[in-house]
PDB file of N, CA, C and O in Angstrom:
ATOM      1  N   MET A 598       0.801  -1.118  -0.150  1.00 81.00           N
ATOM      2  CA  MET A 598       0.081  -0.028  -0.072  1.00 81.00           C
ATOM      3  C   MET A 598       0.849   1.293  -0.049  1.00 81.00           C
ATOM      4  O   MET A 598       0.672   2.128  -0.568  1.00 81.00           O
ATOM      5  N   VAL A 599       1.979   1.287   0.747  1.00 77.00           N
ATOM      6  CA  VAL A 599       2.775   2.365   1.003  1.00 77.00           C
ATOM      7  C   VAL A 599       3.595   2.560  -0.418  1.00 77.00           C
ATOM      8  O   VAL A 599       3.827   3.879  -0.984  1.00 77.00           O
ATOM      9  N   ASP A 600       3.963   1.598  -1.083  1.00 80.00           N
ATOM     10  CA  ASP A 600       4.592   1.500  -2.211  1.00 80.00           C
ATOM     11  C   ASP A 600       3.812   2.095  -3.311  1.00 80.00           C
ATOM     12  O   ASP A 600       4.294   3.021  -4.141  1.00 80.00           O
ATOM     13  N   LYS A 601       2.509   1.842  -3.359  1.00 80.00           N
ATOM     14  CA  LYS A 601       1.564   2.297  -4.420  1.00 80.00           C
ATOM     15  C   LYS A 601       1.364   3.829  -4.227  1.00 80.00           C
ATOM     16  O   LYS A 601       1.443   4.667  -5.150  1.00 80.00           O
ATOM     17  N   VAL A 602       1.079   4.255  -2.965  1.00 80.00           N
ATOM     18  CA  VAL A 602       1.038   5.716  -2.636  1.00 80.00           C
ATOM     19  C   VAL A 602       2.339   6.519  -2.980  1.00 80.00           C
ATOM     20  O   VAL A 602       2.146   7.542  -3.452  1.00 80.00           O
ATOM     21  N   GLN A 603       3.445   5.877  -2.772  1.00 82.00           N
ATOM     22  CA  GLN A 603       4.685   6.471  -3.128  1.00 82.00           C
ATOM     23  C   GLN A 603       4.743   6.698  -4.542  1.00 82.00           C
ATOM     24  O   GLN A 603       5.233   7.798  -4.991  1.00 82.00           O
ATOM     25  N   GLU A 604       4.522   5.590  -5.324  1.00 83.00           N
ATOM     26  CA  GLU A 604       4.474   5.746  -6.810  1.00 83.00           C
ATOM     27  C   GLU A 604       3.611   6.720  -7.356  1.00 83.00           C
ATOM     28  O   GLU A 604       3.950   7.608  -8.166  1.00 83.00           O
ATOM     29  N   THR A 605       2.421   6.820  -6.790  1.00 85.00           N
ATOM     30  CA  THR A 605       1.501   7.832  -7.243  1.00 85.00           C
ATOM     31  C   THR A 605       2.086   9.236  -6.887  1.00 85.00           C
ATOM     32  O   THR A 605       1.826  10.127  -7.794  1.00 85.00           O
ATOM     33  N   LEU A 606       2.502   9.429  -5.637  1.00 84.00           N
ATOM     34  CA  LEU A 606       3.116  10.656  -5.269  1.00 84.00           C
ATOM     35  C   LEU A 606       4.234  11.087  -6.273  1.00 84.00           C
ATOM     36  O   LEU A 606       4.270  12.289  -6.770  1.00 84.00           O
ATOM     37  N   HIS A 607       4.936  10.174  -6.621  1.00 85.00           N
ATOM     38  CA  HIS A 607       6.198  10.457  -7.570  1.00 85.00           C
ATOM     39  C   HIS A 607       5.723  10.691  -8.881  1.00 85.00           C
ATOM     40  O   HIS A 607       6.129  11.738  -9.560  1.00 85.00           O
ATOM     41  N   ALA A 608       4.657  10.005  -9.452  1.00 86.00           N
ATOM     42  CA  ALA A 608       4.107  10.533 -10.688  1.00 86.00           C
ATOM     43  C   ALA A 608       3.420  11.802 -10.763  1.00 86.00           C
ATOM     44  O   ALA A 608       3.876  12.415 -11.624  1.00 86.00           O
ATOM     45  N   SER A 609       2.778  12.196  -9.629  1.00 87.00           N
ATOM     46  CA  SER A 609       2.201  13.412  -9.472  1.00 87.00           C
ATOM     47  C   SER A 609       3.282  14.591  -9.560  1.00 87.00           C
ATOM     48  O   SER A 609       3.115  15.583 -10.170  1.00 87.00           O
ATOM     49  N   VAL A 610       4.402  14.327  -8.839  1.00 87.00           N
ATOM     50  CA  VAL A 610       5.406  15.272  -8.742  1.00 87.00           C
ATOM     51  C   VAL A 610       6.060  15.505 -10.082  1.00 87.00           C
ATOM     52  O   VAL A 610       6.344  16.694 -10.459  1.00 87.00           O
ATOM     53  N   ASP A 611       6.312  14.360 -10.679  1.00 85.00           N
ATOM     54  CA  ASP A 611       6.905  14.463 -11.923  1.00 85.00           C
ATOM     55  C   ASP A 611       6.011  15.321 -12.970  1.00 85.00           C
ATOM     56  O   ASP A 611       6.540  15.905 -13.817  1.00 85.00           O
ATOM     57  N   LYS A 612       4.770  14.935 -12.944  1.00 88.00           N
ATOM     58  CA  LYS A 612       3.812  15.492 -13.869  1.00 88.00           C
ATOM     59  C   LYS A 612       3.749  16.928 -13.516  1.00 88.00           C
ATOM     60  O   LYS A 612       3.786  18.024 -14.502  1.00 88.00           O
ATOM     61  N   LEU A 613       3.743  17.507 -12.269  1.00 89.00           N
ATOM     62  CA  LEU A 613       3.693  18.853 -11.939  1.00 89.00           C
ATOM     63  C   LEU A 613       4.949  19.556 -12.302  1.00 89.00           C
ATOM     64  O   LEU A 613       5.025  20.739 -12.798  1.00 89.00           O
ATOM     65  N   ALA A 614       6.090  18.964 -12.203  1.00 90.00           N
ATOM     66  CA  ALA A 614       7.570  19.432 -12.412  1.00 90.00           C
ATOM     67  C   ALA A 614       7.462  19.656 -13.985  1.00 90.00           C
ATOM     68  O   ALA A 614       7.993  20.702 -14.512  1.00 90.00           O
ATOM     69  N   SER A 615       6.874  18.742 -14.821  1.00 89.00           N
ATOM     70  CA  SER A 615       6.817  18.854 -16.345  1.00 89.00           C
ATOM     71  C   SER A 615       5.998  20.021 -16.595  1.00 89.00           C
ATOM     72  O   SER A 615       6.481  20.929 -17.616  1.00 89.00           O
ATOM     73  N   SER A 616       4.749  20.204 -15.949  1.00 90.00           N
ATOM     74  CA  SER A 616       3.900  21.233 -16.196  1.00 90.00           C
ATOM     75  C   SER A 616       4.492  22.616 -15.928  1.00 90.00           C
ATOM     76  O   SER A 616       4.431  23.623 -16.742  1.00 90.00           O
ATOM     77  N   ALA A 617       5.205  22.631 -14.854  1.00 91.00           N
ATOM     78  CA  ALA A 617       5.881  23.909 -14.437  1.00 91.00           C
ATOM     79  C   ALA A 617       6.951  24.214 -15.488  1.00 91.00           C
ATOM     80  O   ALA A 617       7.238  25.540 -15.703  1.00 91.00           O
ATOM     81  N   SER A 618       7.787  23.264 -15.948  1.00 90.00           N
ATOM     82  CA  SER A 618       8.762  23.663 -16.882  1.00 90.00           C
ATOM     83  C   SER A 618       8.208  24.120 -18.054  1.00 90.00           C
ATOM     84  O   SER A 618       8.782  24.964 -18.689  1.00 90.00           O
ATOM     85  N   ARG A 619       7.148  23.468 -18.615  1.00 91.00           N
ATOM     86  CA  ARG A 619       6.400  24.060 -19.926  1.00 91.00           C
ATOM     87  C   ARG A 619       6.082  25.468 -19.542  1.00 91.00           C
ATOM     88  O   ARG A 619       6.112  26.427 -20.571  1.00 91.00           O
ATOM     89  N   ALA A 620       5.403  25.699 -18.415  1.00 93.00           N
ATOM     90  CA  ALA A 620       4.849  27.095 -18.252  1.00 93.00           C
ATOM     91  C   ALA A 620       6.054  28.099 -18.061  1.00 93.00           C
ATOM     92  O   ALA A 620       5.768  29.162 -18.594  1.00 93.00           O
ATOM     93  N   GLU A 621       7.159  27.796 -17.463  1.00 92.00           N
ATOM     94  CA  GLU A 621       8.182  28.531 -17.547  1.00 92.00           C
ATOM     95  C   GLU A 621       8.734  28.864 -18.890  1.00 92.00           C
ATOM     96  O   GLU A 621       9.068  30.183 -19.246  1.00 92.00           O
ATOM     97  N   GLU A 622       8.833  27.927 -19.652  1.00 92.00           N
ATOM     98  CA  GLU A 622       9.400  28.087 -21.037  1.00 92.00           C
ATOM     99  C   GLU A 622       8.428  29.138 -21.941  1.00 92.00           C
ATOM    100  O   GLU A 622       8.879  29.797 -22.471  1.00 92.00           O
ATOM    101  N   ASN A 623       6.985  28.818 -21.567  1.00 93.00           N
ATOM    102  CA  ASN A 623       6.266  29.837 -22.242  1.00 93.00           C
ATOM    103  C   ASN A 623       6.202  30.932 -21.862  1.00 93.00           C
ATOM    104  O   ASN A 623       6.092  32.041 -22.689  1.00 93.00           O
ATOM    105  N   LEU A 624       6.469  31.229 -20.565  1.00 94.00           N
ATOM    106  CA  LEU A 624       6.439  32.728 -19.926  1.00 94.00           C
ATOM    107  C   LEU A 624       7.803  33.306 -20.555  1.00 94.00           C
ATOM    108  O   LEU A 624       7.623  34.550 -20.709  1.00 94.00           O
ATOM    109  N   ARG A 625       8.915  32.539 -20.585  1.00 93.00           N
ATOM    110  CA  ARG A 625      10.213  33.303 -21.092  1.00 93.00           C
ATOM    111  C   ARG A 625       9.987  33.543 -22.515  1.00 93.00           C
ATOM    112  O   ARG A 625      10.463  34.686 -22.961  1.00 93.00           O
ATOM    113  N   THR A 626       9.444  32.771 -23.362  1.00 93.00           N
ATOM    114  CA  THR A 626       9.219  33.076 -24.724  1.00 93.00           C
ATOM    115  C   THR A 626       8.167  34.306 -24.901  1.00 93.00           C
ATOM    116  O   THR A 626       8.551  35.150 -25.825  1.00 93.00           O
ATOM    117  N   THR A 627       7.176  34.279 -24.222  1.00 94.00           N
ATOM    118  CA  THR A 627       6.273  35.407 -24.188  1.00 94.00           C
ATOM    119  C   THR A 627       7.021  36.694 -23.883  1.00 94.00           C
ATOM    120  O   THR A 627       6.818  37.679 -24.437  1.00 94.00           O
ATOM    121  N   ALA A 628       7.761  36.663 -22.755  1.00 93.00           N
ATOM    122  CA  ALA A 628       8.503  37.798 -22.249  1.00 93.00           C
ATOM    123  C   ALA A 628       9.515  38.353 -23.308  1.00 93.00           C
ATOM    124  O   ALA A 628       9.522  39.548 -23.596  1.00 93.00           O
ATOM    125  N   ALA A 629      10.171  37.393 -24.015  1.00 93.00           N
ATOM    126  CA  ALA A 629      11.129  37.724 -25.086  1.00 93.00           C
ATOM    127  C   ALA A 629      10.487  38.392 -26.109  1.00 93.00           C
ATOM    128  O   ALA A 629      11.011  39.405 -26.682  1.00 93.00           O
ATOM    129  N   ASP A 630       9.293  37.792 -26.606  1.00 92.00           N
ATOM    130  CA  ASP A 630       8.644  38.462 -27.769  1.00 92.00           C
ATOM    131  C   ASP A 630       8.122  39.773 -27.498  1.00 92.00           C
ATOM    132  O   ASP A 630       8.089  40.564 -28.280  1.00 92.00           O
ATOM    133  N   SER A 631       7.689  40.049 -26.204  1.00 94.00           N
ATOM    134  CA  SER A 631       7.197  41.209 -25.672  1.00 94.00           C
ATOM    135  C   SER A 631       8.236  42.281 -25.676  1.00 94.00           C
ATOM    136  O   SER A 631       8.078  43.444 -26.185  1.00 94.00           O
ATOM    137  N   ALA A 632       9.213  41.817 -25.237  1.00 93.00           N
ATOM    138  CA  ALA A 632      10.531  42.794 -25.223  1.00 93.00           C
ATOM    139  C   ALA A 632      10.949  43.291 -26.471  1.00 93.00           C
ATOM    140  O   ALA A 632      11.081  44.434 -26.731  1.00 93.00           O
ATOM    141  N   GLU A 633      10.834  42.271 -27.494  1.00 93.00           N
ATOM    142  CA  GLU A 633      11.309  42.578 -28.918  1.00 93.00           C
ATOM    143  C   GLU A 633      10.290  43.478 -29.510  1.00 93.00           C
ATOM    144  O   GLU A 633      10.641  44.490 -30.152  1.00 93.00           O
ATOM    145  N   ASN A 634       9.036  43.362 -29.233  1.00 94.00           N
ATOM    146  CA  ASN A 634       8.009  44.128 -29.741  1.00 94.00           C
ATOM    147  C   ASN A 634       8.101  45.473 -29.144  1.00 94.00           C
ATOM    148  O   ASN A 634       7.790  46.548 -29.989  1.00 94.00           O
ATOM    149  N   MET A 635       8.170  45.676 -27.843  1.00 95.00           N
ATOM    150  CA  MET A 635       8.352  46.933 -27.214  1.00 95.00           C
ATOM    151  C   MET A 635       9.483  47.780 -27.855  1.00 95.00           C
ATOM    152  O   MET A 635       9.373  49.010 -27.906  1.00 95.00           O
ATOM    153  N   SER A 636      10.684  47.075 -27.978  1.00 94.00           N
ATOM    154  CA  SER A 636      11.736  47.684 -28.610  1.00 94.00           C
ATOM    155  C   SER A 636      11.517  48.215 -29.798  1.00 94.00           C
ATOM    156  O   SER A 636      11.979  49.266 -30.283  1.00 94.00           O
ATOM    157  N   ALA A 637      10.823  47.455 -30.690  1.00 95.00           N
ATOM    158  CA  ALA A 637      10.516  47.869 -32.138  1.00 95.00           C
ATOM    159  C   ALA A 637       9.570  49.145 -32.108  1.00 95.00           C
ATOM    160  O   ALA A 637       9.743  50.022 -32.781  1.00 95.00           O
ATOM    161  N   GLN A 638       8.559  49.169 -31.148  1.00 96.00           N
ATOM    162  CA  GLN A 638       7.745  50.154 -30.906  1.00 96.00           C
ATOM    163  C   GLN A 638       8.450  51.507 -30.439  1.00 96.00           C
ATOM    164  O   GLN A 638       8.054  52.581 -30.974  1.00 96.00           O
ATOM    165  N   LYS A 639       9.428  51.354 -29.641  1.00 96.00           N
ATOM    166  CA  LYS A 639      10.091  52.536 -29.026  1.00 96.00           C
ATOM    167  C   LYS A 639      11.060  53.023 -30.228  1.00 96.00           C
ATOM    168  O   LYS A 639      11.041  54.153 -30.447  1.00 96.00           O
ATOM    169  N   ARG A 640      11.651  52.172 -31.008  1.00 96.00           N
ATOM    170  CA  ARG A 640      12.477  52.713 -32.176  1.00 96.00           C
ATOM    171  C   ARG A 640      11.441  53.520 -33.189  1.00 96.00           C
ATOM    172  O   ARG A 640      11.966  54.598 -33.664  1.00 96.00           O
ATOM    173  N   LEU A 641      10.459  52.969 -33.374  1.00 96.00           N
ATOM    174  CA  LEU A 641       9.267  53.613 -34.277  1.00 96.00           C
ATOM    175  C   LEU A 641       8.894  54.916 -33.815  1.00 96.00           C
ATOM    176  O   LEU A 641       8.958  56.150 -34.493  1.00 96.00           O
ATOM    177  N   ALA A 642       8.660  55.056 -32.330  1.00 96.00           N
ATOM    178  CA  ALA A 642       8.234  56.199 -31.781  1.00 96.00           C
ATOM    179  C   ALA A 642       9.333  57.288 -31.723  1.00 96.00           C
ATOM    180  O   ALA A 642       9.089  58.545 -32.138  1.00 96.00           O
ATOM    181  N   GLN A 643      10.559  56.767 -31.591  1.00 95.00           N
ATOM    182  CA  GLN A 643      11.763  57.832 -31.632  1.00 95.00           C
ATOM    183  C   GLN A 643      12.070  58.277 -33.039  1.00 95.00           C
ATOM    184  O   GLN A 643      12.171  59.536 -33.053  1.00 95.00           O
ATOM    185  N   LYS A 644      11.768  57.549 -33.986  1.00 95.00           N
ATOM    186  CA  LYS A 644      11.918  57.863 -35.475  1.00 95.00           C
ATOM    187  C   LYS A 644      10.961  58.952 -35.673  1.00 95.00           C
ATOM    188  O   LYS A 644      11.188  59.992 -36.310  1.00 95.00           O
ATOM    189  N   LYS A 645       9.582  58.678 -35.311  1.00 95.00           N
ATOM    190  CA  LYS A 645       8.559  59.556 -35.571  1.00 95.00           C
ATOM    191  C   LYS A 645       8.790  60.875 -34.761  1.00 95.00           C
ATOM    192  O   LYS A 645       8.602  61.917 -35.477  1.00 95.00           O
ATOM    193  N   TRP A 646       9.260  60.940 -33.673  1.00 93.00           N
ATOM    194  CA  TRP A 646       9.514  62.195 -32.817  1.00 93.00           C
ATOM    195  C   TRP A 646      10.550  62.892 -33.562  1.00 93.00           C
ATOM    196  O   TRP A 646      10.451  64.115 -33.503  1.00 93.00           O
ATOM    197  N   LEU A 647      11.743  62.292 -33.867  1.00 94.00           N
ATOM    198  CA  LEU A 647      12.902  62.948 -34.524  1.00 94.00           C
ATOM    199  C   LEU A 647      12.383  63.691 -35.804  1.00 94.00           C
ATOM    200  O   LEU A 647      12.897  64.793 -36.108  1.00 94.00           O
ATOM    201  N   ALA A 648      11.487  63.240 -36.561  1.00 94.00           N
ATOM    202  CA  ALA A 648      10.855  63.853 -37.794  1.00 94.00           C
ATOM    203  C   ALA A 648       9.673  64.828 -37.434  1.00 94.00           C
ATOM    204  O   ALA A 648       9.130  65.425 -38.452  1.00 94.00           O
ATOM    205  N   SER A 649       9.287  64.876 -36.377  1.00 94.00           N
ATOM    206  CA  SER A 649       8.080  65.504 -35.911  1.00 94.00           C
ATOM    207  C   SER A 649       8.082  67.097 -36.135  1.00 94.00           C
ATOM    208  O   SER A 649       9.086  67.682 -35.615  1.00 94.00           O
ATOM    209  N   PRO A 650       7.035  67.791 -36.552  1.00 94.00           N
ATOM    210  CA  PRO A 650       7.225  69.110 -36.788  1.00 94.00           C
ATOM    211  C   PRO A 650       6.870  69.785 -35.325  1.00 94.00           C
ATOM    212  O   PRO A 650       7.465  70.915 -35.167  1.00 94.00           O
ATOM    213  N   LEU A 651       6.390  69.134 -34.378  1.00 92.00           N
ATOM    214  CA  LEU A 651       6.277  69.676 -33.073  1.00 92.00           C
ATOM    215  C   LEU A 651       7.536  69.719 -32.447  1.00 92.00           C
ATOM    216  O   LEU A 651       7.728  70.689 -31.741  1.00 92.00           O
ATOM    217  N   ARG A 652       8.383  68.942 -32.603  1.00 94.00           N
ATOM    218  CA  ARG A 652       9.608  68.815 -31.989  1.00 94.00           C
ATOM    219  C   ARG A 652      10.468  70.012 -32.614  1.00 94.00           C
ATOM    220  O   ARG A 652      11.198  70.696 -31.824  1.00 94.00           O
ATOM    221  N   ARG A 653      10.546  70.100 -34.086  1.00 94.00           N
ATOM    222  CA  ARG A 653      11.098  71.200 -34.604  1.00 94.00           C
ATOM    223  C   ARG A 653      10.705  72.575 -34.091  1.00 94.00           C
ATOM    224  O   ARG A 653      11.419  73.390 -34.057  1.00 94.00           O
ATOM    225  N   TYR A 654       9.177  72.752 -33.832  1.00 94.00           N
ATOM    226  CA  TYR A 654       8.784  74.061 -33.390  1.00 94.00           C
ATOM    227  C   TYR A 654       9.185  74.254 -32.068  1.00 94.00           C
ATOM    228  O   TYR A 654       9.655  75.364 -31.602  1.00 94.00           O
ATOM    229  N   ALA A 655       9.275  73.259 -31.161  1.00 93.00           N
ATOM    230  CA  ALA A 655       9.712  73.466 -29.629  1.00 93.00           C
ATOM    231  C   ALA A 655      11.303  73.772 -29.700  1.00 93.00           C
ATOM    232  O   ALA A 655      11.592  74.410 -28.762  1.00 93.00           O
ATOM    233  N   ILE A 656      12.040  73.209 -30.607  1.00 94.00           N
ATOM    234  CA  ILE A 656      13.533  73.576 -30.498  1.00 94.00           C
ATOM    235  C   ILE A 656      13.694  74.980 -31.019  1.00 94.00           C
ATOM    236  O   ILE A 656      14.488  75.808 -30.428  1.00 94.00           O
ATOM    237  N   GLU A 657      12.908  75.444 -32.013  1.00 95.00           N
ATOM    238  CA  GLU A 657      12.964  76.778 -32.688  1.00 95.00           C
ATOM    239  C   GLU A 657      12.446  77.904 -31.710  1.00 95.00           C
ATOM    240  O   GLU A 657      12.869  78.923 -31.672  1.00 95.00           O
ATOM    241  N   ASN A 658      11.306  77.558 -31.029  1.00 96.00           N
ATOM    242  CA  ASN A 658      10.652  78.349 -30.061  1.00 96.00           C
ATOM    243  C   ASN A 658      10.567  77.817 -28.731  1.00 96.00           C
ATOM    244  O   ASN A 658       9.413  77.595 -28.238  1.00 96.00           O
ATOM    245  N   PRO A 659      11.471  77.822 -27.917  1.00 95.00           N
ATOM    246  CA  PRO A 659      11.399  77.233 -26.642  1.00 95.00           C
ATOM    247  C   PRO A 659      10.556  78.121 -25.724  1.00 95.00           C
ATOM    248  O   PRO A 659       9.925  77.565 -24.823  1.00 95.00           O
ATOM    249  N   VAL A 660      10.598  79.462 -25.772  1.00 96.00           N
ATOM    250  CA  VAL A 660       9.859  80.283 -24.950  1.00 96.00           C
ATOM    251  C   VAL A 660       8.408  80.302 -25.108  1.00 96.00           C
ATOM    252  O   VAL A 660       7.639  79.901 -24.332  1.00 96.00           O
ATOM    253  N   ALA A 661       8.044  80.302 -26.343  1.00 96.00           N
ATOM    254  CA  ALA A 661       6.762  80.023 -26.833  1.00 96.00           C
ATOM    255  C   ALA A 661       6.109  78.833 -26.440  1.00 96.00           C
ATOM    256  O   ALA A 661       4.950  78.423 -25.886  1.00 96.00           O
ATOM    257  N   THR A 662       7.004  77.705 -26.668  1.00 95.00           N
ATOM    258  CA  THR A 662       6.552  76.343 -26.271  1.00 95.00           C
ATOM    259  C   THR A 662       6.230  76.190 -24.731  1.00 95.00           C
ATOM    260  O   THR A 662       5.342  75.585 -24.213  1.00 95.00           O
ATOM    261  N   ALA A 663       7.178  76.880 -23.841  1.00 96.00           N
ATOM    262  CA  ALA A 663       7.021  76.772 -22.482  1.00 96.00           C
ATOM    263  C   ALA A 663       5.671  77.666 -22.105  1.00 96.00           C
ATOM    264  O   ALA A 663       4.924  77.141 -21.144  1.00 96.00           O
ATOM    265  N   GLY A 664       5.353  78.723 -22.764  1.00 97.00           N
ATOM    266  CA  GLY A 664       4.224  79.462 -22.538  1.00 97.00           C
ATOM    267  C   GLY A 664       2.817  78.635 -22.840  1.00 97.00           C
ATOM    268  O   GLY A 664       2.088  78.790 -22.136  1.00 97.00           O
ATOM    269  N   ILE A 665       3.062  77.954 -24.040  1.00 96.00           N
ATOM    270  CA  ILE A 665       1.905  77.079 -24.388  1.00 96.00           C
ATOM    271  C   ILE A 665       1.533  75.921 -23.352  1.00 96.00           C
ATOM    272  O   ILE A 665       0.497  75.757 -23.090  1.00 96.00           O
ATOM    273  N   ALA A 666       2.481  75.409 -22.962  1.00 96.00           N
ATOM    274  CA  ALA A 666       2.562  74.325 -21.884  1.00 96.00           C
ATOM    275  C   ALA A 666       2.034  74.723 -20.657  1.00 96.00           C
ATOM    276  O   ALA A 666       1.009  74.172 -20.081  1.00 96.00           O
ATOM    277  N   PHE A 667       2.481  76.095 -20.210  1.00 97.00           N
ATOM    278  CA  PHE A 667       2.025  76.642 -19.051  1.00 97.00           C
ATOM    279  C   PHE A 667       0.345  76.934 -19.133  1.00 97.00           C
ATOM    280  O   PHE A 667      -0.446  76.759 -18.050  1.00 97.00           O
ATOM    281  N   ALA A 668       0.134  77.625 -20.215  1.00 97.00           N
ATOM    282  CA  ALA A 668      -1.429  77.902 -20.438  1.00 97.00           C
ATOM    283  C   ALA A 668      -2.180  76.613 -20.619  1.00 97.00           C
ATOM    284  O   ALA A 668      -3.356  76.584 -19.956  1.00 97.00           O
ATOM    285  N   ALA A 669      -1.882  75.563 -21.166  1.00 97.00           N
ATOM    286  CA  ALA A 669      -2.514  74.313 -21.170  1.00 97.00           C
ATOM    287  C   ALA A 669      -2.625  73.791 -19.784  1.00 97.00           C
ATOM    288  O   ALA A 669      -3.814  73.286 -19.346  1.00 97.00           O
ATOM    289  N   GLY A 670      -1.638  73.642 -19.125  1.00 96.00           N
ATOM    290  CA  GLY A 670      -1.706  73.266 -17.419  1.00 96.00           C
ATOM    291  C   GLY A 670      -2.797  74.113 -16.763  1.00 96.00           C
ATOM    292  O   GLY A 670      -3.359  73.395 -15.805  1.00 96.00           O
ATOM    293  N   MET A 671      -2.671  75.460 -17.039  1.00 96.00           N
ATOM    294  CA  MET A 671      -3.616  76.271 -16.084  1.00 96.00           C
ATOM    295  C   MET A 671      -5.131  75.953 -16.479  1.00 96.00           C
ATOM    296  O   MET A 671      -5.843  75.812 -15.609  1.00 96.00           O
ATOM    297  N   LEU A 672      -5.267  75.752 -17.900  1.00 96.00           N
ATOM    298  CA  LEU A 672      -6.533  75.415 -18.434  1.00 96.00           C
ATOM    299  C   LEU A 672      -7.206  74.146 -18.019  1.00 96.00           C
ATOM    300  O   LEU A 672      -8.248  74.080 -17.327  1.00 96.00           O
ATOM    301  N   ILE A 673      -6.341  73.114 -17.915  1.00 95.00           N
ATOM    302  CA  ILE A 673      -6.518  71.707 -17.469  1.00 95.00           C
ATOM    303  C   ILE A 673      -7.016  71.927 -15.969  1.00 95.00           C
ATOM    304  O   ILE A 673      -7.818  71.213 -15.443  1.00 95.00           O
ATOM    305  N   THR A 674      -6.010  72.394 -15.167  1.00 95.00           N
ATOM    306  CA  THR A 674      -6.268  72.586 -13.764  1.00 95.00           C
ATOM    307  C   THR A 674      -7.513  73.356 -13.401  1.00 95.00           C
ATOM    308  O   THR A 674      -8.226  72.810 -12.596  1.00 95.00           O
ATOM    309  N   SER A 675      -7.848  74.382 -14.136  1.00 93.00           N
ATOM    310  CA  SER A 675      -9.221  75.109 -13.922  1.00 93.00           C
ATOM    311  C   SER A 675     -10.324  74.237 -14.325  1.00 93.00           C
ATOM    312  O   SER A 675     -11.580  74.341 -13.505  1.00 93.00           O
ATOM    313  N   LEU A 676     -10.228  73.271 -15.150  1.00 92.00           N
ATOM    314  CA  LEU A 676     -11.339  72.482 -15.574  1.00 92.00           C
ATOM    315  C   LEU A 676     -11.599  71.563 -14.738  1.00 92.00           C
ATOM    316  O   LEU A 676     -12.698  71.158 -14.245  1.00 92.00           O
ATOM    317  N   MET A 677     -10.523  70.986 -13.994  1.00 92.00           N
ATOM    318  CA  MET A 677     -10.534  69.860 -13.141  1.00 92.00           C
ATOM    319  C   MET A 677     -11.162  70.310 -11.814  1.00 92.00           C
ATOM    320  O   MET A 677     -11.629  69.543 -10.849  1.00 92.00           O
ATOM    321  N   ARG A 678     -10.781  71.572 -11.370  1.00 90.00           N
ATOM    322  CA  ARG A 678     -11.447  72.090 -10.081  1.00 90.00           C
ATOM    323  C   ARG A 678     -12.763  72.322  -9.933  1.00 90.00           C
ATOM    324  O   ARG A 678     -13.329  72.124  -8.949  1.00 90.00           O
ATOM    325  N   LYS A 679     -13.346  72.509 -11.273  1.00 74.00           N
ATOM    326  CA  LYS A 679     -14.940  72.753 -11.115  1.00 74.00           C
ATOM    327  C   LYS A 679     -15.581  71.566 -11.129  1.00 74.00           C
ATOM    328  O   LYS A 679     -16.822  71.503 -10.827  1.00 74.00           O
ATOM    329  N   LYS A 680     -15.032  70.430 -11.157  1.00 59.00           N
ATOM    330  CA  LYS A 680     -15.698  69.119 -11.128  1.00 59.00           C
ATOM    331  C   LYS A 680     -15.720  68.663  -9.811  1.00 59.00           C
ATOM    332  O   LYS A 680     -15.261  68.781  -8.784  1.00 59.00           O
TER     333      LYS A 680
END
């Protein structure tokens, strides 16, 4: 009886270890794929930002850009206070 229980427990542990191993492998693969995808999206966003007319305007007119950002912040703050 003890041997039978022991064999069943060993089989269960082996099955659990196998399942955990597959789950870990799947997680690692998914994480690697996600990291590659995020890296590609970051490169694309940087490329778009470097070619952006908004970036060019901000570089050419830093004081005006700061004024616009300040005014937008004040507007958003005043709208949020009313709610």
